[in-house]
Amino acid sequence: MNLLSLKGRTALITGAGQGVGAQVARHCAAHGARVVVNDFHAERAEAVAAGLRDEGAQATARTCDVTDYEAVSAMVTSAAEEFGPVDVLVNNAGNAGPSADPMAPAPPFWESEPADWKPWVDVNFYGVLNASRACVPAMVERGHGRVITVISDAARVGDAQLAVYGGAKAGAAGFSRGLARAVGRHGITVNCVALSAVRTPGVATAVEDASLVKAMLRQYSIRRLGEPDDAANLVLFLASDAATWITGQTYPVNGGFAVST
Ligand SMILES: NC(=O)c1ccc[n+]([C@@H]2O[C@H](COP(=O)([O-])OP(=O)(O)OC[C@H]3O[C@@H](n4cnc5c(N)ncnc54)[C@H](O)[C@@H]3O)[C@@H](O)[C@H]2O)c1
């Protein structure tokens, strides 16, 4: 028996056009899921979905901005028409949104304006609410589901440069704990995976700066950056039948940065 099998399941991964989300999509497909690859950037989503189909998987691309509830709702409906209702939702879209560089120099919080906060809160908090709201009803109806949200150690321990981002991610984690309590009796689990520095295009500014990486890695027990695989392995586990009694939790994947009790 392969407990990690997702055969017969439909998985929707947001922000899966590159980085962690793309790797999660590959893992889900490799374990038999029908995969819906969402991204704001159509060409990224199409390329990942096409790559999965080339490997023999069932995969389809859906372009939409997860911060737009109506668009997310329409995406979930159209994905269900093609592949059946979503069994596994991975809320992965995040960072500073689809176009901004999360590592770009920014003013300290005390000099920032509300307009500076909005993109972070929109994608990292409302994006999670939007996709969860759109997917959970069909999970409740069928008595099975998985909601997995990718958050950040910035939510667990704080990051001086990324206070608003950390706050939005912490909000997503708090929401996930509440949702887990609300939907557990319907056979749905809800968990978060908290990442530290993972080598992806979205954070290239930081992870390609050798002196910055050297300084960062002094805080990591395992002295390397994370790879998308490190995150995707845990997401796959939480999505699978191996994790039916795990819910309402946040699991760090961080090479020993921010070790928890
Ligand atoms: N890479 C890291 O070091 C790191 C660390 C901690 C947490 N995270 C979190 O992990 C997740 C994945 O990060 P990554 O580094 O792989 O990201 P990335 O920026 O490389 O890729 C994210 C993808 O999401 C898409 N996206 C962004 N906003 C969107 C929106 N509103 N609607 C639809 N798609 C959208 C982007 O177009 C992009 O293709 C994010 O939630 C991020 O906050 C990453």
Short mmCIF file of N, CA and C in Angstrom, two decimals, residues 29-108:
data_model
loop_
_atom_site.label_atom_id
_atom_site.label_comp_id
_atom_site.label_asym_id
_atom_site.label_seq_id
_atom_site.Cartn_x
_atom_site.Cartn_y
_atom_site.Cartn_z
N ALA A 29 1.43 15.35 -8.80
CA ALA A 29 1.22 14.63 -10.07
C ALA A 29 1.94 13.29 -10.04
N ALA A 30 3.15 13.27 -9.51
CA ALA A 30 3.93 12.03 -9.48
C ALA A 30 3.26 10.98 -8.59
N HIS A 31 2.41 11.45 -7.67
CA HIS A 31 1.72 10.52 -6.78
C HIS A 31 0.26 10.32 -7.20
N GLY A 32 -0.03 10.64 -8.46
CA GLY A 32 -1.29 10.21 -9.04
C GLY A 32 -2.42 11.21 -9.05
N ALA A 33 -2.20 12.42 -8.48
CA ALA A 33 -3.30 13.41 -8.45
C ALA A 33 -3.54 14.01 -9.83
N ARG A 34 -4.76 14.43 -10.04
CA ARG A 34 -5.05 15.35 -11.16
C ARG A 34 -4.71 16.74 -10.62
N VAL A 35 -3.90 17.47 -11.36
CA VAL A 35 -3.34 18.69 -10.77
C VAL A 35 -3.82 19.94 -11.51
N VAL A 36 -4.31 20.89 -10.72
CA VAL A 36 -4.70 22.20 -11.25
C VAL A 36 -3.59 23.18 -10.84
N VAL A 37 -2.90 23.69 -11.85
CA VAL A 37 -1.77 24.59 -11.63
C VAL A 37 -2.26 26.02 -11.76
N ASN A 38 -2.37 26.70 -10.63
CA ASN A 38 -2.80 28.11 -10.69
C ASN A 38 -1.59 29.03 -10.65
N ASP A 39 -1.67 30.11 -11.39
CA ASP A 39 -0.72 31.22 -11.20
C ASP A 39 -1.35 32.48 -11.77
N PHE A 40 -0.89 33.61 -11.28
CA PHE A 40 -1.26 34.92 -11.83
C PHE A 40 -0.72 35.04 -13.25
N HIS A 41 0.47 34.50 -13.48
CA HIS A 41 1.13 34.58 -14.78
C HIS A 41 0.77 33.34 -15.61
N ALA A 42 -0.02 33.56 -16.67
CA ALA A 42 -0.53 32.45 -17.47
C ALA A 42 0.59 31.58 -18.02
N GLU A 43 1.66 32.23 -18.53
CA GLU A 43 2.69 31.45 -19.21
C GLU A 43 3.41 30.52 -18.23
N ARG A 44 3.52 30.95 -16.98
CA ARG A 44 4.16 30.08 -15.98
C ARG A 44 3.27 28.87 -15.68
N ALA A 45 1.99 29.14 -15.45
CA ALA A 45 1.07 28.03 -15.13
C ALA A 45 1.01 27.04 -16.29
N GLU A 46 0.92 27.59 -17.52
CA GLU A 46 0.83 26.72 -18.70
C GLU A 46 2.08 25.86 -18.83
N ALA A 47 3.25 26.45 -18.59
CA ALA A 47 4.50 25.70 -18.75
C ALA A 47 4.58 24.56 -17.74
N VAL A 48 4.19 24.83 -16.49
CA VAL A 48 4.27 23.76 -15.48
C VAL A 48 3.27 22.66 -15.81
N ALA A 49 2.04 23.06 -16.17
CA ALA A 49 1.02 22.04 -16.49
C ALA A 49 1.45 21.22 -17.71
N ALA A 50 2.02 21.88 -18.71
CA ALA A 50 2.46 21.15 -19.91
C ALA A 50 3.57 20.15 -19.55
N GLY A 51 4.47 20.58 -18.67
CA GLY A 51 5.56 19.69 -18.23
C GLY A 51 5.00 18.45 -17.54
N LEU A 52 3.97 18.64 -16.74
CA LEU A 52 3.36 17.51 -16.04
C LEU A 52 2.66 16.57 -17.03
N ARG A 53 1.98 17.16 -18.00
CA ARG A 53 1.30 16.31 -19.00
C ARG A 53 2.33 15.52 -19.80
N ASP A 54 3.49 16.15 -20.08
CA ASP A 54 4.56 15.44 -20.81
C ASP A 54 5.02 14.21 -20.04
N GLU A 55 4.91 14.28 -18.72
CA GLU A 55 5.32 13.15 -17.87
C GLU A 55 4.19 12.12 -17.74
N GLY A 56 3.06 12.41 -18.38
CA GLY A 56 1.95 11.44 -18.34
C GLY A 56 0.90 11.75 -17.29
N ALA A 57 1.02 12.89 -16.62
CA ALA A 57 0.06 13.24 -15.57
C ALA A 57 -1.15 13.95 -16.17
N GLN A 58 -2.22 14.01 -15.39
CA GLN A 58 -3.38 14.84 -15.75
C GLN A 58 -3.17 16.18 -15.09
N ALA A 59 -3.00 17.22 -15.89
CA ALA A 59 -2.73 18.54 -15.33
C ALA A 59 -3.36 19.60 -16.21
N THR A 60 -3.83 20.66 -15.56
CA THR A 60 -4.44 21.76 -16.30
C THR A 60 -4.03 23.08 -15.65
N ALA A 61 -3.92 24.11 -16.45
CA ALA A 61 -3.50 25.42 -15.92
C ALA A 61 -4.72 26.31 -15.72
N ARG A 62 -4.68 27.10 -14.67
CA ARG A 62 -5.73 28.08 -14.43
C ARG A 62 -5.07 29.39 -14.00
N THR A 63 -5.29 30.42 -14.81
CA THR A 63 -4.71 31.73 -14.49
C THR A 63 -5.72 32.53 -13.68
N CYS A 64 -5.35 32.94 -12.51
CA CYS A 64 -6.17 33.93 -11.80
C CYS A 64 -5.39 34.49 -10.63
N ASP A 65 -5.85 35.63 -10.18
CA ASP A 65 -5.24 36.32 -9.05
C ASP A 65 -5.98 35.86 -7.79
N VAL A 66 -5.27 35.21 -6.88
CA VAL A 66 -5.96 34.66 -5.71
C VAL A 66 -6.49 35.74 -4.77
N THR A 67 -6.11 36.99 -5.02
CA THR A 67 -6.64 38.06 -4.15
C THR A 67 -8.04 38.49 -4.60
N ASP A 68 -8.51 37.96 -5.72
CA ASP A 68 -9.82 38.32 -6.27
C ASP A 68 -10.78 37.15 -6.03
N TYR A 69 -11.66 37.31 -5.05
CA TYR A 69 -12.52 36.18 -4.65
C TYR A 69 -13.38 35.65 -5.79
N GLU A 70 -13.97 36.56 -6.56
CA GLU A 70 -14.84 36.10 -7.65
C GLU A 70 -14.05 35.28 -8.66
N ALA A 71 -12.84 35.73 -8.96
CA ALA A 71 -12.01 35.01 -9.92
C ALA A 71 -11.61 33.63 -9.37
N VAL A 72 -11.31 33.57 -8.08
CA VAL A 72 -10.92 32.30 -7.47
C VAL A 72 -12.10 31.33 -7.49
N SER A 73 -13.27 31.86 -7.18
CA SER A 73 -14.47 31.04 -7.15
C SER A 73 -14.74 30.46 -8.55
N ALA A 74 -14.61 31.32 -9.57
CA ALA A 74 -14.83 30.85 -10.95
C ALA A 74 -13.78 29.81 -11.34
N MET A 75 -12.54 30.01 -10.89
CA MET A 75 -11.48 29.05 -11.20
C MET A 75 -11.79 27.68 -10.58
N VAL A 76 -12.26 27.69 -9.35
CA VAL A 76 -12.52 26.42 -8.65
C VAL A 76 -13.69 25.70 -9.34
N THR A 77 -14.68 26.46 -9.77
CA THR A 77 -15.81 25.85 -10.49
C THR A 77 -15.33 25.24 -11.80
N SER A 78 -14.52 25.98 -12.54
CA SER A 78 -14.10 25.45 -13.85
C SER A 78 -13.12 24.29 -13.70
N ALA A 79 -12.30 24.33 -12.66
CA ALA A 79 -11.39 23.20 -12.42
C ALA A 79 -12.20 21.95 -12.07
N ALA A 80 -13.27 22.13 -11.28
CA ALA A 80 -14.11 20.99 -10.89
C ALA A 80 -14.81 20.39 -12.11
N GLU A 81 -15.17 21.26 -13.06
CA GLU A 81 -15.83 20.74 -14.27
C GLU A 81 -14.87 19.84 -15.06
N GLU A 82 -13.60 20.19 -15.03
CA GLU A 82 -12.64 19.39 -15.81
C GLU A 82 -12.14 18.16 -15.04
N PHE A 83 -11.85 18.35 -13.74
CA PHE A 83 -11.16 17.29 -12.98
C PHE A 83 -11.93 16.78 -11.76
N GLY A 84 -13.14 17.31 -11.53
CA GLY A 84 -13.85 16.95 -10.30
C GLY A 84 -13.46 17.90 -9.18
N PRO A 85 -14.26 17.90 -8.10
CA PRO A 85 -14.03 18.86 -7.02
C PRO A 85 -12.62 18.74 -6.43
N VAL A 86 -12.16 19.86 -5.92
CA VAL A 86 -10.81 19.89 -5.34
C VAL A 86 -10.79 19.10 -4.01
N ASP A 87 -9.90 18.12 -3.93
CA ASP A 87 -9.70 17.35 -2.69
C ASP A 87 -8.58 17.95 -1.85
N VAL A 88 -7.59 18.48 -2.55
CA VAL A 88 -6.39 19.00 -1.87
C VAL A 88 -6.17 20.43 -2.35
N LEU A 89 -6.25 21.36 -1.42
CA LEU A 89 -5.95 22.76 -1.74
C LEU A 89 -4.62 23.12 -1.09
N VAL A 90 -3.68 23.57 -1.90
CA VAL A 90 -2.41 24.06 -1.34
C VAL A 90 -2.35 25.57 -1.60
N ASN A 91 -2.51 26.33 -0.51
CA ASN A 91 -2.41 27.79 -0.58
C ASN A 91 -0.94 28.15 -0.54
N ASN A 92 -0.39 28.30 -1.73
CA ASN A 92 1.06 28.56 -1.81
C ASN A 92 1.39 29.96 -2.30
N ALA A 93 0.49 30.57 -3.09
CA ALA A 93 0.78 31.92 -3.62
C ALA A 93 1.07 32.85 -2.45
N GLY A 94 2.14 33.62 -2.57
CA GLY A 94 2.48 34.46 -1.43
C GLY A 94 3.60 35.41 -1.75
N ASN A 95 4.53 35.55 -0.83
CA ASN A 95 5.58 36.55 -0.94
C ASN A 95 4.96 37.93 -1.07
N ALA A 96 5.45 38.74 -2.02
CA ALA A 96 4.92 40.11 -2.15
C ALA A 96 3.89 40.22 -3.25
N GLY A 97 3.35 39.06 -3.71
CA GLY A 97 2.40 39.09 -4.80
C GLY A 97 3.07 38.72 -6.11
N PRO A 98 2.33 38.82 -7.22
CA PRO A 98 2.80 38.26 -8.47
C PRO A 98 3.98 38.95 -9.13
N SER A 99 4.21 40.21 -8.87
CA SER A 99 5.24 40.92 -9.63
C SER A 99 6.32 41.55 -8.76
N ALA A 100 6.02 41.80 -7.51
CA ALA A 100 6.97 42.54 -6.69
C ALA A 100 8.08 41.63 -6.16
N ASP A 101 9.22 42.22 -5.87
CA ASP A 101 10.35 41.49 -5.28
C ASP A 101 10.26 41.63 -3.76
N PRO A 102 10.01 40.51 -3.07
CA PRO A 102 9.83 40.62 -1.61
C PRO A 102 11.09 41.06 -0.88
N MET A 103 12.23 40.92 -1.56
CA MET A 103 13.49 41.25 -0.92
C MET A 103 13.97 42.66 -1.28
N ALA A 104 13.17 43.38 -2.06
CA ALA A 104 13.58 44.75 -2.44
C ALA A 104 13.65 45.62 -1.19
N PRO A 105 14.62 46.55 -1.17
CA PRO A 105 14.72 47.42 0.00
C PRO A 105 13.40 48.15 0.23
N ALA A 106 12.98 48.22 1.48
CA ALA A 106 11.70 48.87 1.81
C ALA A 106 11.92 49.75 3.02
N PRO A 107 11.10 50.79 3.17
CA PRO A 107 11.25 51.64 4.35
C PRO A 107 10.91 50.85 5.60
N PRO A 108 11.45 51.27 6.76
CA PRO A 108 11.04 50.61 8.00
C PRO A 108 9.54 50.80 8.20
#
